[in-house]
Amino acid sequence: MWGVFGDSQKGDDSDSATQESAERALFELWGLFDTNEDVSWQHKALCAQTDPEAFFPEKGGSARDAKRVCAQCEVREQCLKWAIDHDERFGIWGGMSERERRRYKKEHGKEQA
C-alpha cells in the first residue's frame, strides 16, 4: 500500500514488472507476506494515491479522512481481510481502526489462538 510496490504507471510494463519483482523479493526476505499470497489488490487501493499519514493518525487524532477514502475504495474488503489475517495493529485498513478490527474479530469468532 501507499506506493509499496512503486508507481506502476511509470515506465514500460517490463520496468514495472522488474521493479515489482525486486520489491516483492525484499518483502519476502523481511517476511512481510507469504510468497503465494495474492496482494495484487493493493495496486487498486485508493490509499496508494493519498497521504499515508492520514491512515496512521496520532493517538487521539481523527481517522475521518482515511475512513472517507476507504468508503470509496473498490478493494476495501480485501484490505480489511488482509489486516485481520495478518493481525495488523496500526493504522486504518479497510475502513477500520485497530480497535475496530479487534472488536470485529471478537464478534465474528476470528480471535487468534
PDB file as gemmi writes it, atoms N, CA and C in Angstrom:
CRYST1    1.000    1.000    1.000  90.00  90.00  90.00 P 1                      
ATOM      1  N   MET A   1       0.825  -1.179   0.000  1.00  0.00           N  
ATOM      2  CA  MET A   1       0.000   0.000   0.000  1.00  0.00           C  
ATOM      3  C   MET A   1       0.864   1.234   0.000  1.00  0.00           C  
ATOM      4  N   TRP A   2       0.216   2.328  -0.246  1.00  0.00           N  
ATOM      5  CA  TRP A   2       0.877   3.617  -0.195  1.00  0.00           C  
ATOM      6  C   TRP A   2       2.168   3.605  -0.994  1.00  0.00           C  
ATOM      7  N   GLY A   3       2.083   3.080  -2.191  1.00  0.00           N  
ATOM      8  CA  GLY A   3       3.252   3.067  -3.040  1.00  0.00           C  
ATOM      9  C   GLY A   3       4.249   1.987  -2.687  1.00  0.00           C  
ATOM     10  N   VAL A   4       3.805   0.982  -1.958  1.00  0.00           N  
ATOM     11  CA  VAL A   4       4.697  -0.107  -1.546  1.00  0.00           C  
ATOM     12  C   VAL A   4       5.356  -0.745  -2.750  1.00  0.00           C  
ATOM     13  N   PHE A   5       4.634  -0.886  -3.814  1.00  0.00           N  
ATOM     14  CA  PHE A   5       5.165  -1.545  -4.992  1.00  0.00           C  
ATOM     15  C   PHE A   5       5.643  -0.559  -6.041  1.00  0.00           C  
ATOM     16  N   GLY A   6       5.789   0.688  -5.675  1.00  0.00           N  
ATOM     17  CA  GLY A   6       6.254   1.685  -6.630  1.00  0.00           C  
ATOM     18  C   GLY A   6       5.119   2.171  -7.498  1.00  0.00           C  
ATOM     19  N   ASP A   7       5.422   3.075  -8.395  1.00  0.00           N  
ATOM     20  CA  ASP A   7       4.424   3.650  -9.276  1.00  0.00           C  
ATOM     21  C   ASP A   7       4.371   2.830 -10.551  1.00  0.00           C  
ATOM     22  N   SER A   8       3.380   1.979 -10.664  1.00  0.00           N  
ATOM     23  CA  SER A   8       3.272   1.094 -11.824  1.00  0.00           C  
ATOM     24  C   SER A   8       2.819   1.848 -13.067  1.00  0.00           C  
ATOM     25  N   GLN A   9       2.499   3.129 -12.936  1.00  0.00           N  
ATOM     26  CA  GLN A   9       2.083   3.911 -14.088  1.00  0.00           C  
ATOM     27  C   GLN A   9       3.292   4.427 -14.870  1.00  0.00           C  
ATOM     28  N   LYS A  10       4.457   4.405 -14.274  1.00  0.00           N  
ATOM     29  CA  LYS A  10       5.652   4.932 -14.934  1.00  0.00           C  
ATOM     30  C   LYS A  10       6.384   3.824 -15.667  1.00  0.00           C  
ATOM     31  N   GLY A  11       7.040   4.200 -16.724  1.00  0.00           N  
ATOM     32  CA  GLY A  11       7.876   3.243 -17.450  1.00  0.00           C  
ATOM     33  C   GLY A  11       7.044   2.241 -18.215  1.00  0.00           C  
ATOM     34  N   ASP A  12       7.739   1.330 -18.910  1.00  0.00           N  
ATOM     35  CA  ASP A  12       7.004   0.310 -19.640  1.00  0.00           C  
ATOM     36  C   ASP A  12       6.693  -0.861 -18.722  1.00  0.00           C  
ATOM     37  N   ASP A  13       5.933  -1.821 -19.238  1.00  0.00           N  
ATOM     38  CA  ASP A  13       5.492  -2.953 -18.429  1.00  0.00           C  
ATOM     39  C   ASP A  13       6.651  -3.779 -17.900  1.00  0.00           C  
ATOM     40  N   SER A  14       7.727  -3.931 -18.693  1.00  0.00           N  
ATOM     41  CA  SER A  14       8.857  -4.738 -18.230  1.00  0.00           C  
ATOM     42  C   SER A  14       9.566  -4.062 -17.064  1.00  0.00           C  
ATOM     43  N   ASP A  15       9.676  -2.716 -17.094  1.00  0.00           N  
ATOM     44  CA  ASP A  15      10.267  -1.990 -15.964  1.00  0.00           C  
ATOM     45  C   ASP A  15       9.428  -2.173 -14.711  1.00  0.00           C  
ATOM     46  N   SER A  16       8.118  -2.060 -14.855  1.00  0.00           N  
ATOM     47  CA  SER A  16       7.215  -2.219 -13.721  1.00  0.00           C  
ATOM     48  C   SER A  16       7.290  -3.629 -13.155  1.00  0.00           C  
ATOM     49  N   ALA A  17       7.311  -4.613 -14.027  1.00  0.00           N  
ATOM     50  CA  ALA A  17       7.379  -5.998 -13.581  1.00  0.00           C  
ATOM     51  C   ALA A  17       8.691  -6.276 -12.864  1.00  0.00           C  
ATOM     52  N   THR A  18       9.783  -5.738 -13.390  1.00  0.00           N  
ATOM     53  CA  THR A  18      11.089  -5.916 -12.759  1.00  0.00           C  
ATOM     54  C   THR A  18      11.120  -5.258 -11.385  1.00  0.00           C  
ATOM     55  N   GLN A  19      10.606  -4.036 -11.307  1.00  0.00           N  
ATOM     56  CA  GLN A  19      10.579  -3.315 -10.034  1.00  0.00           C  
ATOM     57  C   GLN A  19       9.703  -4.063  -9.025  1.00  0.00           C  
ATOM     58  N   GLU A  20       8.525  -4.497  -9.452  1.00  0.00           N  
ATOM     59  CA  GLU A  20       7.628  -5.216  -8.551  1.00  0.00           C  
ATOM     60  C   GLU A  20       8.274  -6.510  -8.068  1.00  0.00           C  
ATOM     61  N   SER A  21       8.949  -7.217  -8.963  1.00  0.00           N  
ATOM     62  CA  SER A  21       9.610  -8.457  -8.602  1.00  0.00           C  
ATOM     63  C   SER A  21      10.695  -8.216  -7.547  1.00  0.00           C  
ATOM     64  N   ALA A  22      11.486  -7.169  -7.740  1.00  0.00           N  
ATOM     65  CA  ALA A  22      12.557  -6.845  -6.798  1.00  0.00           C  
ATOM     66  C   ALA A  22      11.983  -6.440  -5.443  1.00  0.00           C  
ATOM     67  N   GLU A  23      10.938  -5.617  -5.459  1.00  0.00           N  
ATOM     68  CA  GLU A  23      10.343  -5.185  -4.199  1.00  0.00           C  
ATOM     69  C   GLU A  23       9.674  -6.358  -3.481  1.00  0.00           C  
ATOM     70  N   ARG A  24       9.030  -7.222  -4.233  1.00  0.00           N  
ATOM     71  CA  ARG A  24       8.385  -8.396  -3.635  1.00  0.00           C  
ATOM     72  C   ARG A  24       9.446  -9.292  -2.976  1.00  0.00           C  
ATOM     73  N   ALA A  25      10.594  -9.443  -3.630  1.00  0.00           N  
ATOM     74  CA  ALA A  25      11.672 -10.255  -3.065  1.00  0.00           C  
ATOM     75  C   ALA A  25      12.145  -9.680  -1.734  1.00  0.00           C  
ATOM     76  N   LEU A  26      12.236  -8.357  -1.650  1.00  0.00           N  
ATOM     77  CA  LEU A  26      12.616  -7.725  -0.390  1.00  0.00           C  
ATOM     78  C   LEU A  26      11.588  -8.005   0.699  1.00  0.00           C  
ATOM     79  N   PHE A  27      10.322  -7.874   0.363  1.00  0.00           N  
ATOM     80  CA  PHE A  27       9.279  -8.115   1.353  1.00  0.00           C  
ATOM     81  C   PHE A  27       9.255  -9.573   1.784  1.00  0.00           C  
ATOM     82  N   GLU A  28       9.533 -10.490   0.854  1.00  0.00           N  
ATOM     83  CA  GLU A  28       9.609 -11.900   1.207  1.00  0.00           C  
ATOM     84  C   GLU A  28      10.780 -12.124   2.165  1.00  0.00           C  
ATOM     85  N   LEU A  29      11.910 -11.478   1.874  1.00  0.00           N  
ATOM     86  CA  LEU A  29      13.083 -11.585   2.720  1.00  0.00           C  
ATOM     87  C   LEU A  29      12.765 -11.098   4.132  1.00  0.00           C  
ATOM     88  N   TRP A  30      12.020  -9.988   4.215  1.00  0.00           N  
ATOM     89  CA  TRP A  30      11.644  -9.434   5.511  1.00  0.00           C  
ATOM     90  C   TRP A  30      10.524 -10.230   6.163  1.00  0.00           C  
ATOM     91  N   GLY A  31       9.907 -11.154   5.413  1.00  0.00           N  
ATOM     92  CA  GLY A  31       8.827 -11.964   5.963  1.00  0.00           C  
ATOM     93  C   GLY A  31       7.518 -11.212   6.095  1.00  0.00           C  
ATOM     94  N   LEU A  32       7.311 -10.195   5.270  1.00  0.00           N  
ATOM     95  CA  LEU A  32       6.110  -9.391   5.410  1.00  0.00           C  
ATOM     96  C   LEU A  32       4.870 -10.028   4.805  1.00  0.00           C  
ATOM     97  N   PHE A  33       5.035 -10.879   3.826  1.00  0.00           N  
ATOM     98  CA  PHE A  33       3.877 -11.614   3.328  1.00  0.00           C  
ATOM     99  C   PHE A  33       4.310 -12.898   2.649  1.00  0.00           C  
ATOM    100  N   ASP A  34       3.370 -13.803   2.600  1.00  0.00           N  
ATOM    101  CA  ASP A  34       3.581 -15.112   2.008  1.00  0.00           C  
ATOM    102  C   ASP A  34       3.806 -14.953   0.503  1.00  0.00           C  
ATOM    103  N   THR A  35       4.773 -15.666  -0.032  1.00  0.00           N  
ATOM    104  CA  THR A  35       5.082 -15.556  -1.453  1.00  0.00           C  
ATOM    105  C   THR A  35       3.932 -16.048  -2.321  1.00  0.00           C  
ATOM    106  N   ASN A  36       3.065 -16.880  -1.782  1.00  0.00           N  
ATOM    107  CA  ASN A  36       1.929 -17.388  -2.547  1.00  0.00           C  
ATOM    108  C   ASN A  36       0.683 -16.527  -2.377  1.00  0.00           C  
ATOM    109  N   GLU A  37       0.776 -15.508  -1.566  1.00  0.00           N  
ATOM    110  CA  GLU A  37      -0.368 -14.656  -1.282  1.00  0.00           C  
ATOM    111  C   GLU A  37      -0.592 -13.651  -2.407  1.00  0.00           C  
ATOM    112  N   ASP A  38      -1.845 -13.495  -2.813  1.00  0.00           N  
ATOM    113  CA  ASP A  38      -2.188 -12.541  -3.856  1.00  0.00           C  
ATOM    114  C   ASP A  38      -2.421 -11.165  -3.232  1.00  0.00           C  
ATOM    115  N   VAL A  39      -1.533 -10.247  -3.497  1.00  0.00           N  
ATOM    116  CA  VAL A  39      -1.669  -8.887  -2.990  1.00  0.00           C  
ATOM    117  C   VAL A  39      -1.843  -7.898  -4.149  1.00  0.00           C  
ATOM    118  N   SER A  40      -2.266  -8.403  -5.300  1.00  0.00           N  
ATOM    119  CA  SER A  40      -2.456  -7.539  -6.463  1.00  0.00           C  
ATOM    120  C   SER A  40      -3.521  -6.484  -6.213  1.00  0.00           C  
ATOM    121  N   TRP A  41      -4.427  -6.740  -5.284  1.00  0.00           N  
ATOM    122  CA  TRP A  41      -5.468  -5.765  -4.942  1.00  0.00           C  
ATOM    123  C   TRP A  41      -4.858  -4.452  -4.455  1.00  0.00           C  
ATOM    124  N   GLN A  42      -3.651  -4.502  -3.907  1.00  0.00           N  
ATOM    125  CA  GLN A  42      -3.029  -3.292  -3.372  1.00  0.00           C  
ATOM    126  C   GLN A  42      -2.794  -2.242  -4.452  1.00  0.00           C  
ATOM    127  N   HIS A  43      -2.648  -2.663  -5.692  1.00  0.00           N  
ATOM    128  CA  HIS A  43      -2.436  -1.713  -6.787  1.00  0.00           C  
ATOM    129  C   HIS A  43      -3.677  -0.869  -7.050  1.00  0.00           C  
ATOM    130  N   LYS A  44      -4.839  -1.379  -6.648  1.00  0.00           N  
ATOM    131  CA  LYS A  44      -6.094  -0.667  -6.871  1.00  0.00           C  
ATOM    132  C   LYS A  44      -6.509   0.173  -5.664  1.00  0.00           C  
ATOM    133  N   ALA A  45      -5.772   0.090  -4.587  1.00  0.00           N  
ATOM    134  CA  ALA A  45      -6.138   0.771  -3.351  1.00  0.00           C  
ATOM    135  C   ALA A  45      -6.045   2.289  -3.502  1.00  0.00           C  
ATOM    136  N   LEU A  46      -7.108   2.973  -3.124  1.00  0.00           N  
ATOM    137  CA  LEU A  46      -7.127   4.435  -3.202  1.00  0.00           C  
ATOM    138  C   LEU A  46      -6.113   5.073  -2.261  1.00  0.00           C  
ATOM    139  N   CYS A  47      -5.809   4.402  -1.168  1.00  0.00           N  
ATOM    140  CA  CYS A  47      -4.858   4.961  -0.213  1.00  0.00           C  
ATOM    141  C   CYS A  47      -3.476   5.125  -0.828  1.00  0.00           C  
ATOM    142  N   ALA A  48      -3.182   4.356  -1.861  1.00  0.00           N  
ATOM    143  CA  ALA A  48      -1.891   4.466  -2.524  1.00  0.00           C  
ATOM    144  C   ALA A  48      -1.756   5.800  -3.258  1.00  0.00           C  
ATOM    145  N   GLN A  49      -2.882   6.481  -3.439  1.00  0.00           N  
ATOM    146  CA  GLN A  49      -2.882   7.752  -4.159  1.00  0.00           C  
ATOM    147  C   GLN A  49      -3.073   8.940  -3.214  1.00  0.00           C  
ATOM    148  N   THR A  50      -3.065   8.692  -1.919  1.00  0.00           N  
ATOM    149  CA  THR A  50      -3.301   9.757  -0.947  1.00  0.00           C  
ATOM    150  C   THR A  50      -2.172   9.798   0.082  1.00  0.00           C  
ATOM    151  N   ASP A  51      -2.254  10.759   0.969  1.00  0.00           N  
ATOM    152  CA  ASP A  51      -1.243  10.952   2.001  1.00  0.00           C  
ATOM    153  C   ASP A  51      -1.287   9.800   3.014  1.00  0.00           C  
ATOM    154  N   PRO A  52      -0.220   9.028   3.148  1.00  0.00           N  
ATOM    155  CA  PRO A  52      -0.236   7.894   4.067  1.00  0.00           C  
ATOM    156  C   PRO A  52      -0.424   8.297   5.527  1.00  0.00           C  
ATOM    157  N   GLU A  53      -0.050   9.518   5.867  1.00  0.00           N  
ATOM    158  CA  GLU A  53      -0.188   9.946   7.265  1.00  0.00           C  
ATOM    159  C   GLU A  53      -1.641   9.954   7.715  1.00  0.00           C  
ATOM    160  N   ALA A  54      -2.568  10.140   6.796  1.00  0.00           N  
ATOM    161  CA  ALA A  54      -3.993  10.123   7.142  1.00  0.00           C  
ATOM    162  C   ALA A  54      -4.411   8.754   7.667  1.00  0.00           C  
ATOM    163  N   PHE A  55      -3.711   7.708   7.265  1.00  0.00           N  
ATOM    164  CA  PHE A  55      -4.069   6.341   7.643  1.00  0.00           C  
ATOM    165  C   PHE A  55      -3.388   5.891   8.931  1.00  0.00           C  
ATOM    166  N   PHE A  56      -2.538   6.745   9.456  1.00  0.00           N  
ATOM    167  CA  PHE A  56      -1.849   6.467  10.714  1.00  0.00           C  
ATOM    168  C   PHE A  56      -1.924   7.699  11.606  1.00  0.00           C  
ATOM    169  N   PRO A  57      -3.141   8.047  12.057  1.00  0.00           N  
ATOM    170  CA  PRO A  57      -3.290   9.260  12.866  1.00  0.00           C  
ATOM    171  C   PRO A  57      -2.619   9.114  14.227  1.00  0.00           C  
ATOM    172  N   GLU A  58      -2.201  10.252  14.772  1.00  0.00           N  
ATOM    173  CA  GLU A  58      -1.632  10.273  16.119  1.00  0.00           C  
ATOM    174  C   GLU A  58      -2.694   9.799  17.111  1.00  0.00           C  
ATOM    175  N   LYS A  59      -2.269   9.333  18.259  1.00  0.00           N  
ATOM    176  CA  LYS A  59      -3.212   8.906  19.288  1.00  0.00           C  
ATOM    177  C   LYS A  59      -4.166  10.062  19.587  1.00  0.00           C  
ATOM    178  N   GLY A  60      -5.450   9.787  19.514  1.00  0.00           N  
ATOM    179  CA  GLY A  60      -6.465  10.806  19.730  1.00  0.00           C  
ATOM    180  C   GLY A  60      -6.785  11.616  18.491  1.00  0.00           C  
ATOM    181  N   GLY A  61      -6.013  11.389  17.406  1.00  0.00           N  
ATOM    182  CA  GLY A  61      -6.242  12.109  16.151  1.00  0.00           C  
ATOM    183  C   GLY A  61      -7.423  11.527  15.391  1.00  0.00           C  
ATOM    184  N   SER A  62      -7.883  12.263  14.421  1.00  0.00           N  
ATOM    185  CA  SER A  62      -9.041  11.856  13.637  1.00  0.00           C  
ATOM    186  C   SER A  62      -8.655  10.897  12.508  1.00  0.00           C  
ATOM    187  N   ALA A  63      -9.474   9.869  12.339  1.00  0.00           N  
ATOM    188  CA  ALA A  63      -9.305   8.927  11.236  1.00  0.00           C  
ATOM    189  C   ALA A  63     -10.367   9.179  10.169  1.00  0.00           C  
ATOM    190  N   ARG A  64     -11.092  10.262  10.313  1.00  0.00           N  
ATOM    191  CA  ARG A  64     -12.219  10.567   9.432  1.00  0.00           C  
ATOM    192  C   ARG A  64     -11.808  10.609   7.961  1.00  0.00           C  
ATOM    193  N   ASP A  65     -10.724  11.299   7.646  1.00  0.00           N  
ATOM    194  CA  ASP A  65     -10.296  11.413   6.240  1.00  0.00           C  
ATOM    195  C   ASP A  65      -9.927  10.054   5.657  1.00  0.00           C  
ATOM    196  N   ALA A  66      -9.211   9.258   6.419  1.00  0.00           N  
ATOM    197  CA  ALA A  66      -8.824   7.926   5.946  1.00  0.00           C  
ATOM    198  C   ALA A  66     -10.051   7.058   5.718  1.00  0.00           C  
ATOM    199  N   LYS A  67     -10.987   7.092   6.643  1.00  0.00           N  
ATOM    200  CA  LYS A  67     -12.200   6.271   6.507  1.00  0.00           C  
ATOM    201  C   LYS A  67     -13.044   6.720   5.320  1.00  0.00           C  
ATOM    202  N   ARG A  68     -13.015   8.016   5.027  1.00  0.00           N  
ATOM    203  CA  ARG A  68     -13.740   8.540   3.869  1.00  0.00           C  
ATOM    204  C   ARG A  68     -13.130   7.971   2.582  1.00  0.00           C  
ATOM    205  N   VAL A  69     -11.806   7.892   2.517  1.00  0.00           N  
ATOM    206  CA  VAL A  69     -11.134   7.305   1.353  1.00  0.00           C  
ATOM    207  C   VAL A  69     -11.492   5.821   1.254  1.00  0.00           C  
ATOM    208  N   CYS A  70     -11.427   5.119   2.374  1.00  0.00           N  
ATOM    209  CA  CYS A  70     -11.739   3.687   2.381  1.00  0.00           C  
ATOM    210  C   CYS A  70     -13.172   3.408   1.902  1.00  0.00           C  
ATOM    211  N   ALA A  71     -14.096   4.275   2.281  1.00  0.00           N  
ATOM    212  CA  ALA A  71     -15.500   4.080   1.912  1.00  0.00           C  
ATOM    213  C   ALA A  71     -15.694   4.087   0.400  1.00  0.00           C  
ATOM    214  N   GLN A  72     -14.797   4.755  -0.321  1.00  0.00           N  
ATOM    215  CA  GLN A  72     -14.893   4.853  -1.778  1.00  0.00           C  
ATOM    216  C   GLN A  72     -14.035   3.813  -2.508  1.00  0.00           C  
ATOM    217  N   CYS A  73     -13.263   3.039  -1.765  1.00  0.00           N  
ATOM    218  CA  CYS A  73     -12.262   2.150  -2.360  1.00  0.00           C  
ATOM    219  C   CYS A  73     -12.869   0.815  -2.790  1.00  0.00           C  
ATOM    220  N   GLU A  74     -12.526   0.392  -3.996  1.00  0.00           N  
ATOM    221  CA  GLU A  74     -13.057  -0.858  -4.538  1.00  0.00           C  
ATOM    222  C   GLU A  74     -12.434  -2.106  -3.908  1.00  0.00           C  
ATOM    223  N   VAL A  75     -11.323  -1.973  -3.215  1.00  0.00           N  
ATOM    224  CA  VAL A  75     -10.659  -3.133  -2.614  1.00  0.00           C  
ATOM    225  C   VAL A  75     -10.727  -3.098  -1.079  1.00  0.00           C  
ATOM    226  N   ARG A  76     -11.689  -2.378  -0.559  1.00  0.00           N  
ATOM    227  CA  ARG A  76     -11.821  -2.232   0.892  1.00  0.00           C  
ATOM    228  C   ARG A  76     -11.921  -3.588   1.600  1.00  0.00           C  
ATOM    229  N   GLU A  77     -12.727  -4.479   1.073  1.00  0.00           N  
ATOM    230  CA  GLU A  77     -12.911  -5.788   1.714  1.00  0.00           C  
ATOM    231  C   GLU A  77     -11.616  -6.597   1.737  1.00  0.00           C  
ATOM    232  N   GLN A  78     -10.869  -6.599   0.633  1.00  0.00           N  
ATOM    233  CA  GLN A  78      -9.601  -7.325   0.585  1.00  0.00           C  
ATOM    234  C   GLN A  78      -8.615  -6.722   1.581  1.00  0.00           C  
ATOM    235  N   CYS A  79      -8.617  -5.408   1.680  1.00  0.00           N  
ATOM    236  CA  CYS A  79      -7.724  -4.700   2.597  1.00  0.00           C  
ATOM    237  C   CYS A  79      -8.040  -5.075   4.045  1.00  0.00           C  
ATOM    238  N   LEU A  80      -9.312  -5.035   4.388  1.00  0.00           N  
ATOM    239  CA  LEU A  80      -9.723  -5.386   5.747  1.00  0.00           C  
ATOM    240  C   LEU A  80      -9.376  -6.838   6.057  1.00  0.00           C  
ATOM    241  N   LYS A  81      -9.653  -7.720   5.125  1.00  0.00           N  
ATOM    242  CA  LYS A  81      -9.342  -9.143   5.335  1.00  0.00           C  
ATOM    243  C   LYS A  81      -7.838  -9.329   5.553  1.00  0.00           C  
ATOM    244  N   TRP A  82      -7.031  -8.645   4.740  1.00  0.00           N  
ATOM    245  CA  TRP A  82      -5.581  -8.757   4.882  1.00  0.00           C  
ATOM    246  C   TRP A  82      -5.142  -8.292   6.267  1.00  0.00           C  
ATOM    247  N   ALA A  83      -5.658  -7.148   6.704  1.00  0.00           N  
ATOM    248  CA  ALA A  83      -5.276  -6.601   8.013  1.00  0.00           C  
ATOM    249  C   ALA A  83      -5.677  -7.539   9.142  1.00  0.00           C  
ATOM    250  N   ILE A  84      -6.841  -8.142   9.036  1.00  0.00           N  
ATOM    251  CA  ILE A  84      -7.301  -9.074  10.073  1.00  0.00           C  
ATOM    252  C   ILE A  84      -6.470 -10.356  10.035  1.00  0.00           C  
ATOM    253  N   ASP A  85      -6.264 -10.891   8.844  1.00  0.00           N  
ATOM    254  CA  ASP A  85      -5.486 -12.130   8.706  1.00  0.00           C  
ATOM    255  C   ASP A  85      -4.047 -11.970   9.190  1.00  0.00           C  
ATOM    256  N   HIS A  86      -3.499 -10.764   9.065  1.00  0.00           N  
ATOM    257  CA  HIS A  86      -2.102 -10.505   9.448  1.00  0.00           C  
ATOM    258  C   HIS A  86      -1.978  -9.787  10.783  1.00  0.00           C  
ATOM    259  N   ASP A  87      -3.090  -9.687  11.492  1.00  0.00           N  
ATOM    260  CA  ASP A  87      -3.102  -9.070  12.815  1.00  0.00           C  
ATOM    261  C   ASP A  87      -2.417  -7.701  12.797  1.00  0.00           C  
ATOM    262  N   GLU A  88      -2.764  -6.911  11.786  1.00  0.00           N  
ATOM    263  CA  GLU A  88      -2.195  -5.564  11.650  1.00  0.00           C  
ATOM    264  C   GLU A  88      -2.646  -4.714  12.834  1.00  0.00           C  
ATOM    265  N   ARG A  89      -1.704  -4.149  13.547  1.00  0.00           N  
ATOM    266  CA  ARG A  89      -2.017  -3.436  14.784  1.00  0.00           C  
ATOM    267  C   ARG A  89      -1.979  -1.925  14.668  1.00  0.00           C  
ATOM    268  N   PHE A  90      -1.624  -1.422  13.523  1.00  0.00           N  
ATOM    269  CA  PHE A  90      -1.518   0.025  13.378  1.00  0.00           C  
ATOM    270  C   PHE A  90      -2.259   0.494  12.144  1.00  0.00           C  
ATOM    271  N   GLY A  91      -2.833   1.655  12.226  1.00  0.00           N  
ATOM    272  CA  GLY A  91      -3.412   2.312  11.066  1.00  0.00           C  
ATOM    273  C   GLY A  91      -4.837   1.906  10.743  1.00  0.00           C  
ATOM    274  N   ILE A  92      -5.351   2.587   9.737  1.00  0.00           N  
ATOM    275  CA  ILE A  92      -6.696   2.342   9.225  1.00  0.00           C  
ATOM    276  C   ILE A  92      -6.553   1.418   8.021  1.00  0.00           C  
ATOM    277  N   TRP A  93      -7.217   0.289   8.081  1.00  0.00           N  
ATOM    278  CA  TRP A  93      -7.200  -0.699   6.999  1.00  0.00           C  
ATOM    279  C   TRP A  93      -8.640  -1.103   6.726  1.00  0.00           C  
ATOM    280  N   GLY A  94      -9.054  -1.039   5.474  1.00  0.00           N  
ATOM    281  CA  GLY A  94     -10.412  -1.437   5.132  1.00  0.00           C  
ATOM    282  C   GLY A  94     -11.461  -0.608   5.849  1.00  0.00           C  
ATOM    283  N   GLY A  95     -11.101   0.598   6.229  1.00  0.00           N  
ATOM    284  CA  GLY A  95     -12.050   1.494   6.884  1.00  0.00           C  
ATOM    285  C   GLY A  95     -12.189   1.297   8.374  1.00  0.00           C  
ATOM    286  N   MET A  96     -11.342   0.467   8.964  1.00  0.00           N  
ATOM    287  CA  MET A  96     -11.424   0.211  10.408  1.00  0.00           C  
ATOM    288  C   MET A  96     -10.101   0.502  11.102  1.00  0.00           C  
ATOM    289  N   SER A  97     -10.226   1.019  12.310  1.00  0.00           N  
ATOM    290  CA  SER A  97      -9.050   1.234  13.158  1.00  0.00           C  
ATOM    291  C   SER A  97      -8.647  -0.095  13.787  1.00  0.00           C  
ATOM    292  N   GLU A  98      -7.519  -0.105  14.458  1.00  0.00           N  
ATOM    293  CA  GLU A  98      -7.062  -1.337  15.119  1.00  0.00           C  
ATOM    294  C   GLU A  98      -8.087  -1.790  16.164  1.00  0.00           C  
ATOM    295  N   ARG A  99      -8.622  -0.869  16.926  1.00  0.00           N  
ATOM    296  CA  ARG A  99      -9.635  -1.200  17.935  1.00  0.00           C  
ATOM    297  C   ARG A  99     -10.886  -1.794  17.277  1.00  0.00           C  
ATOM    298  N   GLU A 100     -11.319  -1.197  16.173  1.00  0.00           N  
ATOM    299  CA  GLU A 100     -12.499  -1.702  15.467  1.00  0.00           C  
ATOM    300  C   GLU A 100     -12.240  -3.093  14.886  1.00  0.00           C  
ATOM    301  N   ARG A 101     -11.019  -3.314  14.400  1.00  0.00           N  
ATOM    302  CA  ARG A 101     -10.686  -4.646  13.870  1.00  0.00           C  
ATOM    303  C   ARG A 101     -10.671  -5.683  14.974  1.00  0.00           C  
ATOM    304  N   ARG A 102     -10.151  -5.335  16.160  1.00  0.00           N  
ATOM    305  CA  ARG A 102     -10.166  -6.272  17.296  1.00  0.00           C  
ATOM    306  C   ARG A 102     -11.593  -6.644  17.656  1.00  0.00           C  
ATOM    307  N   ARG A 103     -12.462  -5.641  17.722  1.00  0.00           N  
ATOM    308  CA  ARG A 103     -13.869  -5.890  18.051  1.00  0.00           C  
ATOM    309  C   ARG A 103     -14.513  -6.774  16.981  1.00  0.00           C  
ATOM    310  N   TYR A 104     -14.234  -6.481  15.725  1.00  0.00           N  
ATOM    311  CA  TYR A 104     -14.773  -7.263  14.614  1.00  0.00           C  
ATOM    312  C   TYR A 104     -14.348  -8.725  14.731  1.00  0.00           C  
ATOM    313  N   LYS A 105     -13.048  -8.942  14.989  1.00  0.00           N  
ATOM    314  CA  LYS A 105     -12.538 -10.309  15.131  1.00  0.00           C  
ATOM    315  C   LYS A 105     -13.230 -11.038  16.274  1.00  0.00           C  
ATOM    316  N   LYS A 106     -13.413 -10.348  17.374  1.00  0.00           N  
ATOM    317  CA  LYS A 106     -14.053 -10.953  18.535  1.00  0.00           C  
ATOM    318  C   LYS A 106     -15.505 -11.310  18.230  1.00  0.00           C  
ATOM    319  N   GLU A 107     -16.222 -10.397  17.604  1.00  0.00           N  
ATOM    320  CA  GLU A 107     -17.636 -10.611  17.276  1.00  0.00           C  
ATOM    321  C   GLU A 107     -17.846 -11.676  16.212  1.00  0.00           C  
ATOM    322  N   HIS A 108     -16.867 -11.875  15.357  1.00  0.00           N  
ATOM    323  CA  HIS A 108     -17.008 -12.834  14.259  1.00  0.00           C  
ATOM    324  C   HIS A 108     -16.191 -14.107  14.482  1.00  0.00           C  
ATOM    325  N   GLY A 109     -15.757 -14.325  15.716  1.00  0.00           N  
ATOM    326  CA  GLY A 109     -15.052 -15.565  16.037  1.00  0.00           C  
ATOM    327  C   GLY A 109     -13.741 -15.722  15.324  1.00  0.00           C  
ATOM    328  N   LYS A 110     -13.055 -14.618  15.054  1.00  0.00           N  
ATOM    329  CA  LYS A 110     -11.777 -14.680  14.335  1.00  0.00           C  
ATOM    330  C   LYS A 110     -10.629 -14.390  15.284  1.00  0.00           C  
ATOM    331  N   GLU A 111     -10.853 -14.562  16.553  1.00  0.00           N  
ATOM    332  CA  GLU A 111      -9.787 -14.314  17.555  1.00  0.00           C  
ATOM    333  C   GLU A 111      -8.682 -15.327  17.318  1.00  0.00           C  
ATOM    334  N   GLN A 112      -7.465 -14.846  17.271  1.00  0.00           N  
ATOM    335  CA  GLN A 112      -6.332 -15.741  17.019  1.00  0.00           C  
ATOM    336  C   GLN A 112      -5.933 -16.455  18.293  1.00  0.00           C  
ATOM    337  N   ALA A 113      -5.490 -17.692  18.143  1.00  0.00           N  
ATOM    338  CA  ALA A 113      -5.093 -18.504  19.296  1.00  0.00           C  
ATOM    339  C   ALA A 113      -3.727 -18.102  19.786  1.00  0.00           C  
TER     340      ALA A 113                                                      
END                                                                             
